CSV table of C-alpha atoms and ligand atoms in Angstrom, one decimal:
chain,number,residue,atom,x,y,z
A,63,MET,CA,-35.1,-13.0,-17.1
A,64,VAL,CA,-35.2,-15.8,-15.0
A,65,ILE,CA,-38.5,-17.3,-17.0
A,66,SER,CA,-36.7,-16.9,-20.2
A,67,ILE,CA,-33.3,-18.5,-19.2
A,68,LEU,CA,-35.3,-21.6,-18.3
A,69,GLY,CA,-37.6,-21.2,-21.2
A,70,LYS,CA,-34.4,-21.9,-23.2
A,71,ALA,CA,-33.0,-24.4,-20.6
A,72,LEU,CA,-36.2,-26.6,-21.3
A,73,HIS,CA,-35.4,-26.1,-24.8
A,74,GLU,CA,-32.5,-27.5,-24.3
A,75,GLU,CA,-30.8,-24.6,-25.7
A,76,PRO,CA,-27.1,-23.6,-24.7
A,77,LEU,CA,-27.2,-21.1,-22.1
A,78,SER,CA,-24.3,-18.4,-21.9
A,79,ARG,CA,-22.2,-17.9,-18.9
A,80,ARG,CA,-23.9,-15.0,-17.7
A,81,GLU,CA,-27.0,-16.6,-17.9
A,82,VAL,CA,-25.7,-20.0,-15.7
A,83,LEU,CA,-24.4,-16.9,-13.2
A,84,TYR,CA,-27.6,-15.6,-13.0
A,85,LEU,CA,-28.8,-18.6,-12.5
A,86,LEU,CA,-26.3,-19.5,-9.7
A,87,GLY,CA,-26.9,-16.2,-8.1
A,88,LEU,CA,-30.4,-16.5,-7.6
A,89,LYS,CA,-31.7,-15.4,-4.1
A,90,GLN,CA,-35.4,-15.0,-4.6
A,91,ALA,CA,-37.7,-18.4,-3.2
A,92,ASP,CA,-40.0,-17.9,-5.7
A,93,GLU,CA,-37.4,-17.8,-8.5
A,94,ILE,CA,-35.6,-20.4,-7.1
A,95,LYS,CA,-38.6,-22.8,-7.0
A,96,LYS,CA,-39.0,-22.1,-10.6
A,97,LEU,CA,-35.5,-23.2,-11.1
A,98,PHE,CA,-36.3,-26.5,-9.4
A,99,ILE,CA,-39.4,-27.1,-11.2
A,100,ALA,CA,-37.5,-27.1,-14.5
A,101,ALA,CA,-35.2,-29.2,-13.1
A,102,GLN,CA,-37.4,-31.6,-12.2
A,103,SER,CA,-38.9,-31.5,-15.6
A,104,LEU,CA,-35.8,-32.4,-17.3
A,105,ARG,CA,-35.1,-35.5,-14.9
A,106,GLN,CA,-38.6,-36.4,-16.1
A,107,ARG,CA,-37.9,-36.0,-19.9
A,108,TYR,CA,-35.1,-38.4,-19.7
A,109,PHE,CA,-35.4,-40.8,-16.6
A,110,GLY,CA,-39.1,-40.5,-15.5
A,111,ASP,CA,-40.0,-41.2,-12.2
A,112,SER,CA,-37.1,-43.7,-11.6
A,113,ILE,CA,-34.2,-43.4,-9.5
A,114,PHE,CA,-31.1,-45.1,-9.1
A,115,LEU,CA,-29.7,-46.2,-5.7
A,116,TYR,CA,-25.8,-46.9,-5.1
A,117,GLY,CA,-24.3,-48.8,-2.3
A,118,PHE,CA,-21.2,-47.3,-0.4
A,119,LEU,CA,-18.7,-49.7,0.6
A,120,TYR,CA,-15.6,-47.5,2.4
A,121,LEU,CA,-12.8,-50.3,2.1
A,122,SER,CA,-10.3,-48.6,4.0
A,123,THR,CA,-9.7,-45.2,5.9
A,124,TRP,CA,-6.1,-45.1,5.8
A,125,CYS,CA,-5.0,-42.3,3.5
A,126,ARG,CA,-1.7,-40.7,2.7
A,127,ASN,CA,-3.0,-37.2,1.8
A,128,ASN,CA,-3.7,-34.8,3.7
A,129,CYS,CA,-6.8,-32.6,2.1
A,130,ALA,CA,-7.5,-29.9,4.3
A,131,PHE,CA,-11.5,-30.5,4.4
A,132,CYS,CA,-11.8,-34.5,4.9
A,133,SER,CA,-11.8,-35.8,8.0
A,134,TYR,CA,-9.7,-38.9,7.0
A,135,ARG,CA,-6.4,-36.8,6.1
A,136,SER,CA,-3.2,-38.4,7.3
A,137,SER,CA,-2.6,-36.0,10.2
A,138,ASN,CA,-6.3,-36.1,11.9
A,139,ARG,CA,-6.2,-38.0,15.2
A,140,PHE,CA,-10.4,-37.4,15.2
A,141,CYS,CA,-11.4,-40.4,12.7
A,142,ARG,CA,-12.1,-43.8,12.7
A,143,ARG,CA,-9.3,-45.7,11.2
A,144,TYR,CA,-10.1,-49.5,9.5
A,145,ARG,CA,-9.3,-51.3,6.7
A,146,LYS,CA,-11.5,-54.3,6.1
A,147,THR,CA,-10.5,-57.7,4.8
A,148,ASP,CA,-11.8,-59.4,1.7
A,149,ARG,CA,-14.1,-61.5,3.2
A,150,GLN,CA,-15.7,-58.4,5.0
A,151,VAL,CA,-15.8,-56.3,2.2
A,152,ILE,CA,-17.4,-59.2,0.1
A,153,GLU,CA,-19.7,-60.1,2.7
A,154,ALA,CA,-21.3,-56.2,2.8
A,155,ALA,CA,-21.3,-56.4,-0.9
A,156,ILE,CA,-23.4,-59.2,-1.0
A,157,ASP,CA,-25.7,-57.9,1.8
A,158,MET,CA,-25.7,-54.2,-0.3
A,159,ALA,CA,-26.6,-56.3,-3.4
A,160,ASP,CA,-29.3,-58.0,-2.0
A,161,SER,CA,-31.1,-54.6,-0.2
A,162,GLY,CA,-32.0,-53.8,-3.9
A,163,VAL,CA,-29.0,-51.3,-4.7
A,164,HIS,CA,-28.1,-50.4,-8.6
A,165,LEU,CA,-24.2,-50.2,-8.4
A,166,LEU,CA,-21.6,-50.5,-5.8
A,167,ASP,CA,-19.2,-48.0,-5.1
A,168,LEU,CA,-16.1,-48.9,-3.9
A,169,THR,CA,-14.0,-46.2,-2.1
A,170,MET,CA,-11.1,-45.9,0.1
A,171,GLY,CA,-8.2,-43.6,1.0
A,172,GLU,CA,-5.0,-43.6,-0.6
A,173,ASP,CA,-4.0,-46.1,1.5
A,174,LEU,CA,-0.3,-46.8,1.5
A,175,LEU,CA,-0.4,-50.4,1.5
A,176,TYR,CA,-1.8,-50.5,-1.8
A,177,TYR,CA,0.1,-47.0,-3.2
A,178,GLU,CA,3.5,-48.2,-1.9
A,179,LYS,CA,4.0,-49.9,-5.2
A,180,GLU,CA,2.6,-50.3,-8.9
A,181,ASP,CA,1.6,-53.9,-8.2
A,182,GLY,CA,0.5,-53.3,-4.6
A,183,PHE,CA,-3.2,-53.0,-6.1
A,184,GLU,CA,-3.4,-56.7,-7.3
A,185,PRO,CA,-5.2,-57.6,-4.1
A,186,LEU,CA,-8.1,-54.7,-4.9
A,187,LEU,CA,-8.3,-55.8,-8.7
A,188,TYR,CA,-8.8,-59.6,-7.4
A,189,LEU,CA,-11.6,-57.8,-5.3
A,190,VAL,CA,-13.2,-56.0,-7.5
A,191,LYS,CA,-13.5,-59.1,-9.7
A,192,GLU,CA,-14.6,-61.4,-6.9
A,193,ILE,CA,-17.5,-58.8,-6.3
A,194,LYS,CA,-18.4,-58.5,-9.5
A,195,ARG,CA,-18.5,-62.3,-9.9
A,196,GLN,CA,-20.7,-62.6,-6.8
A,197,THR,CA,-23.3,-59.7,-7.1
A,198,SER,CA,-23.1,-59.1,-10.9
A,199,LEU,CA,-23.8,-55.6,-10.3
A,200,PRO,CA,-22.1,-52.5,-11.6
A,201,ILE,CA,-19.2,-51.4,-9.7
A,202,MET,CA,-17.7,-47.9,-9.3
A,203,VAL,CA,-14.3,-47.2,-8.0
A,204,SER,CA,-13.2,-44.6,-5.9
A,205,PHE,CA,-9.4,-45.3,-4.7
A,206,GLY,CA,-8.1,-41.9,-5.4
A,207,ALA,CA,-5.7,-40.9,-8.1
A,208,LEU,CA,-4.6,-44.3,-9.4
A,209,PRO,CA,-1.7,-45.1,-11.9
A,210,ASP,CA,-2.9,-45.4,-15.4
A,211,GLN,CA,-1.9,-48.6,-15.6
A,212,VAL,CA,-4.1,-49.5,-12.9
A,213,LEU,CA,-7.1,-47.8,-14.7
A,214,ASP,CA,-6.2,-50.2,-17.3
A,215,ASN,CA,-6.6,-53.1,-15.2
A,216,LEU,CA,-9.5,-52.0,-13.8
A,217,PHE,CA,-11.1,-51.8,-16.8
A,218,GLU,CA,-10.0,-55.0,-17.8
A,219,THR,CA,-11.7,-56.3,-14.5
A,220,GLY,CA,-15.0,-55.3,-15.8
A,221,ALA,CA,-15.6,-52.4,-13.4
A,222,GLU,CA,-17.9,-50.2,-15.2
A,223,TRP,CA,-17.0,-46.4,-13.2
A,224,TYR,CA,-14.1,-44.6,-12.2
A,225,ALA,CA,-14.7,-41.9,-9.8
A,226,CYS,CA,-12.4,-39.0,-8.7
A,227,TYR,CA,-13.3,-35.5,-8.0
A,228,GLN,CA,-11.5,-32.6,-8.4
A,229,GLU,CA,-13.6,-30.5,-5.9
A,230,THR,CA,-12.3,-27.4,-7.7
A,231,HIS,CA,-11.3,-26.3,-11.2
A,232,ASN,CA,-9.8,-23.4,-9.9
A,233,GLU,CA,-5.9,-24.7,-9.4
A,234,LYS,CA,-4.9,-22.0,-6.4
A,235,LEU,CA,-8.1,-23.3,-4.6
A,236,PHE,CA,-7.2,-26.9,-5.5
A,237,HIS,CA,-3.8,-26.5,-3.5
A,238,GLN,CA,-5.7,-25.2,-0.7
A,239,LEU,CA,-7.7,-28.1,-0.6
A,240,ARG,CA,-5.9,-30.9,-1.8
A,241,LEU,CA,-2.3,-30.0,-0.1
A,242,ASN,CA,0.7,-31.3,-1.9
A,243,GLN,CA,-1.4,-32.9,-4.7
A,244,ASN,CA,-0.8,-32.4,-8.4
A,245,TYR,CA,-3.7,-30.4,-10.4
A,246,SER,CA,-3.2,-31.7,-13.8
A,247,ASP,CA,-2.0,-35.5,-12.7
A,248,ARG,CA,-5.8,-35.7,-11.0
A,249,LEU,CA,-7.2,-34.1,-13.9
A,250,SER,CA,-5.7,-36.4,-16.5
A,251,LYS,CA,-6.8,-39.4,-14.7
A,252,LYS,CA,-10.3,-38.6,-15.9
A,253,TYR,CA,-9.5,-38.0,-19.2
A,254,LYS,CA,-7.5,-41.2,-19.2
A,255,ALA,CA,-10.3,-43.3,-17.7
A,256,ALA,CA,-12.7,-42.3,-20.2
A,257,GLU,CA,-10.3,-43.3,-23.2
A,258,LEU,CA,-10.1,-46.6,-21.7
A,259,GLY,CA,-13.8,-47.2,-21.7
A,260,LEU,CA,-14.7,-46.4,-18.0
A,261,LEU,CA,-17.5,-44.2,-17.4
A,262,ILE,CA,-16.1,-41.2,-15.2
A,263,GLU,CA,-17.9,-39.2,-12.3
A,264,GLU,CA,-16.6,-35.4,-11.9
A,265,GLY,CA,-17.2,-33.7,-8.5
A,266,ILE,CA,-17.3,-30.4,-6.9
A,267,LEU,CA,-17.2,-29.6,-3.2
A,268,SER,CA,-19.4,-26.3,-2.4
A,269,GLY,CA,-18.9,-23.7,0.2
A,270,VAL,CA,-15.1,-24.2,0.4
A,271,GLY,CA,-14.2,-20.2,-1.0
A,272,GLU,CA,-15.3,-20.8,-4.6
A,273,SER,CA,-17.0,-18.0,-6.5
A,274,LEU,CA,-19.9,-18.4,-8.7
A,275,ASP,CA,-17.3,-18.1,-11.7
A,276,ASP,CA,-15.4,-21.2,-10.2
A,277,ILE,CA,-18.3,-22.9,-10.6
A,278,VAL,CA,-19.3,-22.4,-14.1
A,279,ASP,CA,-15.4,-23.0,-14.7
A,280,SER,CA,-16.3,-26.3,-13.1
A,281,ILE,CA,-19.4,-27.0,-15.2
A,282,GLU,CA,-17.2,-26.1,-18.4
A,283,GLU,CA,-14.6,-28.5,-17.7
A,284,MET,CA,-17.3,-31.3,-16.6
A,285,GLN,CA,-18.5,-30.9,-19.8
A,286,LYS,CA,-15.2,-31.1,-21.9
A,287,MET,CA,-14.2,-34.2,-20.6
A,288,GLY,CA,-17.6,-35.8,-20.8
A,289,ALA,CA,-18.4,-37.1,-17.6
A,290,HIS,CA,-21.0,-39.2,-17.3
A,291,GLN,CA,-21.8,-38.5,-13.6
A,292,ILE,CA,-21.8,-35.2,-12.1
A,293,ARG,CA,-21.7,-34.2,-8.2
A,294,VAL,CA,-21.5,-31.5,-6.2
A,295,MET,CA,-21.6,-31.8,-2.2
A,296,ASN,CA,-21.9,-28.9,0.4
A,297,PHE,CA,-18.9,-29.0,2.6
A,298,ILE,CA,-18.9,-30.3,6.3
A,299,PRO,CA,-16.8,-29.3,8.7
A,300,GLN,CA,-14.5,-31.9,10.3
A,301,GLN,CA,-13.4,-31.8,13.7
A,302,GLY,CA,-9.5,-32.0,13.6
A,303,THR,CA,-9.0,-30.6,10.2
A,304,PRO,CA,-7.4,-27.2,9.2
A,305,MET,CA,-11.0,-26.1,8.1
A,306,GLN,CA,-12.6,-27.5,11.2
A,307,ASP,CA,-13.9,-23.5,12.2
A,308,PHE,CA,-14.4,-22.5,8.3
A,309,PRO,CA,-18.0,-21.8,8.2
A,310,PRO,CA,-20.2,-24.2,6.6
A,311,PRO,CA,-22.4,-23.2,3.6
A,312,PRO,CA,-25.8,-22.4,3.3
A,313,LYS,CA,-27.7,-25.8,2.3
A,314,LEU,CA,-29.5,-23.9,-0.5
A,315,ARG,CA,-25.8,-23.2,-2.1
A,316,GLU,CA,-25.6,-27.0,-3.1
A,317,LEU,CA,-29.5,-27.4,-4.2
A,318,VAL,CA,-28.9,-24.2,-6.7
A,319,ILE,CA,-25.9,-26.0,-8.1
A,320,ILE,CA,-27.8,-29.5,-8.7
A,321,ALA,CA,-30.6,-27.6,-10.0
A,322,VAL,CA,-28.3,-25.7,-12.6
A,323,LEU,CA,-26.3,-29.1,-13.1
A,324,ARG,CA,-29.4,-30.8,-14.3
A,325,LEU,CA,-30.3,-28.2,-16.7
A,326,LEU,CA,-26.8,-28.0,-18.3
A,327,PHE,CA,-26.4,-32.2,-18.2
A,328,PRO,CA,-30.1,-33.0,-18.5
A,329,ASN,CA,-29.7,-36.8,-19.3
A,330,LYS,CA,-26.5,-37.5,-17.2
A,331,LEU,CA,-26.5,-39.1,-13.6
A,332,ILE,CA,-26.8,-36.4,-11.0
A,333,PRO,CA,-26.6,-37.6,-7.0
A,334,ALA,CA,-28.5,-36.7,-4.0
A,335,SER,CA,-25.6,-37.8,-1.3
A,336,LEU,CA,-26.9,-38.6,2.0
A,337,ASP,CA,-23.4,-38.1,3.3
A,338,VAL,CA,-24.0,-34.0,3.3
A,339,TYR,CA,-27.2,-34.1,5.6
A,340,GLY,CA,-28.6,-37.5,6.1
A,341,ILE,CA,-31.9,-38.5,4.8
A,342,ASP,CA,-32.9,-35.1,6.2
A,343,GLY,CA,-31.5,-33.7,3.4
A,344,LEU,CA,-33.0,-36.2,0.4
A,345,ARG,CA,-36.2,-34.5,-0.1
A,346,ASP,CA,-34.5,-31.2,-1.1
A,347,LYS,CA,-31.8,-32.8,-3.5
A,348,LEU,CA,-34.3,-35.0,-5.3
A,349,GLU,CA,-36.4,-31.6,-5.6
A,350,ALA,CA,-33.9,-30.0,-7.0
A,351,GLY,CA,-33.4,-32.8,-9.8
A,352,ALA,CA,-31.0,-35.1,-8.5
A,353,ASN,CA,-31.4,-38.9,-9.9
A,354,VAL,CA,-29.2,-41.0,-8.1
A,355,VAL,CA,-29.6,-41.7,-4.2
A,356,THR,CA,-25.7,-42.1,-3.3
A,357,SER,CA,-23.9,-43.2,0.3
A,358,LEU,CA,-26.2,-46.2,1.3
A,359,ILE,CA,-24.8,-48.1,3.9
A,360,LEU,CA,-25.8,-51.1,5.9
A,361,PRO,CA,-25.6,-50.7,9.5
A,362,GLN,CA,-24.1,-54.7,10.2
A,363,SER,CA,-21.1,-53.7,7.5
A,364,GLU,CA,-19.8,-51.5,10.1
A,365,MET,CA,-18.6,-49.0,7.4
A,366,ALA,CA,-18.1,-45.3,7.6
A,367,GLY,CA,-19.6,-42.7,5.5
A,368,VAL,CA,-16.9,-39.7,4.4
A,369,ALA,CA,-18.4,-36.1,5.0
A,370,GLN,CA,-20.6,-37.5,7.7
A,371,SER,CA,-19.0,-41.0,8.8
A,372,THR,CA,-22.0,-41.8,11.3
A,373,LEU,CA,-25.1,-40.0,10.7
A,374,ASP,CA,-28.4,-41.9,10.2
A,375,ILE,CA,-26.1,-45.2,9.7
A,376,ARG,CA,-26.7,-47.0,12.9
A,377,GLU,CA,-30.7,-46.2,12.7
A,378,GLY,CA,-30.6,-48.0,9.0
A,379,TYR,CA,-32.2,-44.8,7.7
A,380,ARG,CA,-29.3,-44.9,5.1
A,381,THR,CA,-30.6,-48.1,3.5
A,382,VAL,CA,-32.9,-48.6,0.5
A,383,LYS,CA,-35.8,-49.7,2.8
A,384,GLY,CA,-34.9,-46.3,4.7
A,385,ILE,CA,-35.4,-44.2,1.6
A,386,VAL,CA,-37.6,-45.8,-0.5
A,387,PRO,CA,-40.6,-44.0,1.3
A,388,ILE,CA,-39.3,-41.1,0.8
A,389,LEU,CA,-38.8,-41.5,-3.2
A,390,ASN,CA,-42.5,-42.5,-2.6
A,391,GLU,CA,-43.6,-39.6,-0.9
A,392,LEU,CA,-42.6,-37.4,-4.1
A,393,GLY,CA,-43.8,-39.6,-6.7
A,394,LEU,CA,-40.8,-41.4,-7.5
A,395,THR,CA,-39.7,-44.8,-7.4
A,396,GLN,CA,-36.9,-46.9,-7.3
A,397,ALA,CA,-35.4,-47.8,-10.9
A,398,GLY,CA,-35.4,-51.1,-12.3
A,399,LEU,CA,-31.9,-52.8,-12.2
A,400,ASP,CA,-32.4,-53.5,-16.4
A,401,ASP,CA,-33.0,-49.7,-16.3
A,402,TYR,CA,-29.8,-48.9,-15.1
A,403,ILE,CA,-27.8,-51.4,-16.9
A,404,SER,CA,-29.5,-50.1,-20.0
A,405,TRP,CA,-28.6,-46.6,-19.2
A,406,ILE,CA,-24.7,-47.4,-18.7
A,407,GLU,CA,-24.9,-49.5,-21.7
A,408,ASN,CA,-26.1,-46.5,-24.1
A,409,GLU,CA,-23.6,-44.3,-22.2
A,410,LYS,CA,-20.8,-46.5,-23.5
A,411,LYS,CA,-22.1,-46.9,-26.8
A,412,SER,CA,-22.6,-43.2,-27.4
A,413,ASP,CA,-18.8,-42.6,-26.3
A,414,ILE,CA,-18.0,-45.0,-28.7
A,415,ASN,CA,-19.4,-43.5,-31.6
A,416,ALA,CA,-18.3,-40.1,-30.5
A,417,TYR,CA,-14.9,-41.2,-29.9
A,418,ARG,CA,-14.9,-42.8,-33.6
A,419,PHE,CA,-16.2,-39.7,-35.1
A,420,LYS,CA,-13.5,-37.6,-33.4
A,421,GLU,CA,-10.8,-40.1,-35.3
A,422,ARG,CA,-12.7,-39.7,-38.6
A,423,VAL,CA,-12.6,-35.8,-37.8
A,424,LEU,CA,-8.9,-36.3,-37.3
A,425,LEU,CA,-7.9,-38.4,-40.4
B,43,SAM,N1,-9.7,-40.8,-1.5
B,43,SAM,C1,-10.2,-40.7,-2.6
B,43,SAM,C2,-10.3,-39.4,-3.4
B,43,SAM,O1,-10.0,-38.4,-2.3
B,43,SAM,O2,-10.2,-39.1,-4.5
B,43,SAM,C3,-11.6,-41.4,-1.9
B,43,SAM,C4,-12.4,-41.0,-1.5
B,43,SAM,S1,-13.1,-39.5,-2.2
B,43,SAM,C5,-14.7,-39.9,-3.0
B,43,SAM,C6,-14.1,-38.9,-0.6
B,43,SAM,C7,-14.7,-37.1,-1.4
B,43,SAM,O3,-15.5,-37.0,-0.5
B,43,SAM,C8,-13.7,-36.5,-1.8
B,43,SAM,O4,-13.4,-36.0,-3.1
B,43,SAM,C9,-14.6,-35.1,-1.6
B,43,SAM,O5,-15.6,-34.3,-2.7
B,43,SAM,C10,-16.1,-35.5,-0.3
B,43,SAM,N2,-15.5,-35.3,0.8
B,43,SAM,C11,-14.4,-35.4,2.0
B,43,SAM,N3,-14.3,-34.5,3.1
B,43,SAM,C12,-15.8,-34.0,2.6
B,43,SAM,C13,-16.1,-32.9,3.6
B,43,SAM,N4,-15.7,-32.7,4.7
B,43,SAM,N5,-17.5,-32.4,3.3
B,43,SAM,C14,-18.2,-32.7,2.2
B,43,SAM,N6,-17.5,-33.7,1.4
B,43,SAM,C15,-16.3,-34.1,1.7
B,44,MD0,C1,-21.2,-40.4,-1.5
B,44,MD0,N1,-19.9,-41.3,0.8
B,44,MD0,O1,-21.9,-40.9,-2.6
B,44,MD0,C2,-19.9,-41.4,-0.8
B,44,MD0,C3,-18.9,-40.6,-1.8
B,44,MD0,C4,-17.4,-41.9,-3.7
B,44,MD0,N2,-17.8,-42.2,-4.8
B,44,MD0,C5,-18.7,-41.0,-3.0
B,44,MD0,C6,-18.6,-39.5,-1.4
B,44,MD0,O2,-21.5,-39.2,-1.0
B,45,SF4,FE1,-7.6,-38.7,1.6
B,45,SF4,FE2,-9.6,-38.5,0.0
B,45,SF4,FE3,-9.8,-37.5,2.3
B,45,SF4,FE4,-8.1,-36.8,0.4
B,45,SF4,S1,-10.5,-37.0,0.4
B,45,SF4,S2,-7.9,-36.8,2.3
B,45,SF4,S3,-7.3,-38.1,-0.7
B,45,SF4,S4,-9.6,-39.8,1.6
């Protein structure tokens, strides 16, 4: 059974819901190995040996929300809160750019300083513009569920990406995870951003009580919205949160999902986040078919990660220098910046064509 499903995936034929469920439920080591090899071969088809690298800049760990899984939830006292100044962020961005990353991911909690009033986002828009001007790197913004107008302004500043993870597409589970947040409002932000011309990243958390069927529902939703980057991260329990004693999922759960995502989104970007198991987890994620290393953090920036706020940062392991040897051991290389920029340009072009086509059909 596994051979025939993987054969179909390698021919890029659509898989049925039953087939995807079958792959997600694989337990035998030899079958899982075959799944990973198929995922690697599809990555090779579209990206060769090249891996993209993302620098992570967590500007503010203040947040008005109270997500059950997150260390930075508003009511948690056991996390390090900070808000970096423009100068600190710009300096960190320049250092990060010099270290050789392909993109800067600007992230924050839903910090009330900006979220209190609509024009409160002006300083952030200025910051994005300034970082773009000084580094010339592509930029991803992960500022939470932004007002539509701000998404529009972000596109105007030249930001390329909007990342906002639903975590699950099971609405009931969503409300248990993202307490007091609006499911359809958060989901609509990604549609809105894509419509405006931003590339979008959607993501799920694994090991938070979701079923395999929920994961297939997420995959279908991510296909429907046309996500350009698709993420899964295993849940890491956080001290001081309602989920601190929730049993963490096996590492394999995340890896199997990464591989299945690669089969279903062969030409899209799939992160191997250092924010889950640090550099120890990197090899496995790349072997499962990921093609972007995310959450690189420079020690001198004194910034934090999200799910692993400190792991491997002070030691300088979460840096380009720290991870390139691991890529090389696997026969992979750091992509050229030109390759990353042309990937982005092609995605934008094919989106424009798809929208035009849709318009014509509608007319
Ligand atoms: N505050 C913004 C938001 O929530 O959209 C931006 C931060 S967002 C990029 C942080 C993401 O990290 C969450 O959406 C979630 O997917 C992931 N994350 C947070 N806590 C985690 C945990 N304990 N384990 C694994 N992933 C986690
Ligand atoms: C990561 N810590 O890539 C980051 C973060 C935000 N766009 C991404 C979760 O793992
Ligand atoms: Fe805030 Fe984002 Fe953490 Fe939720 S996941 S508590 S919105 S920082």
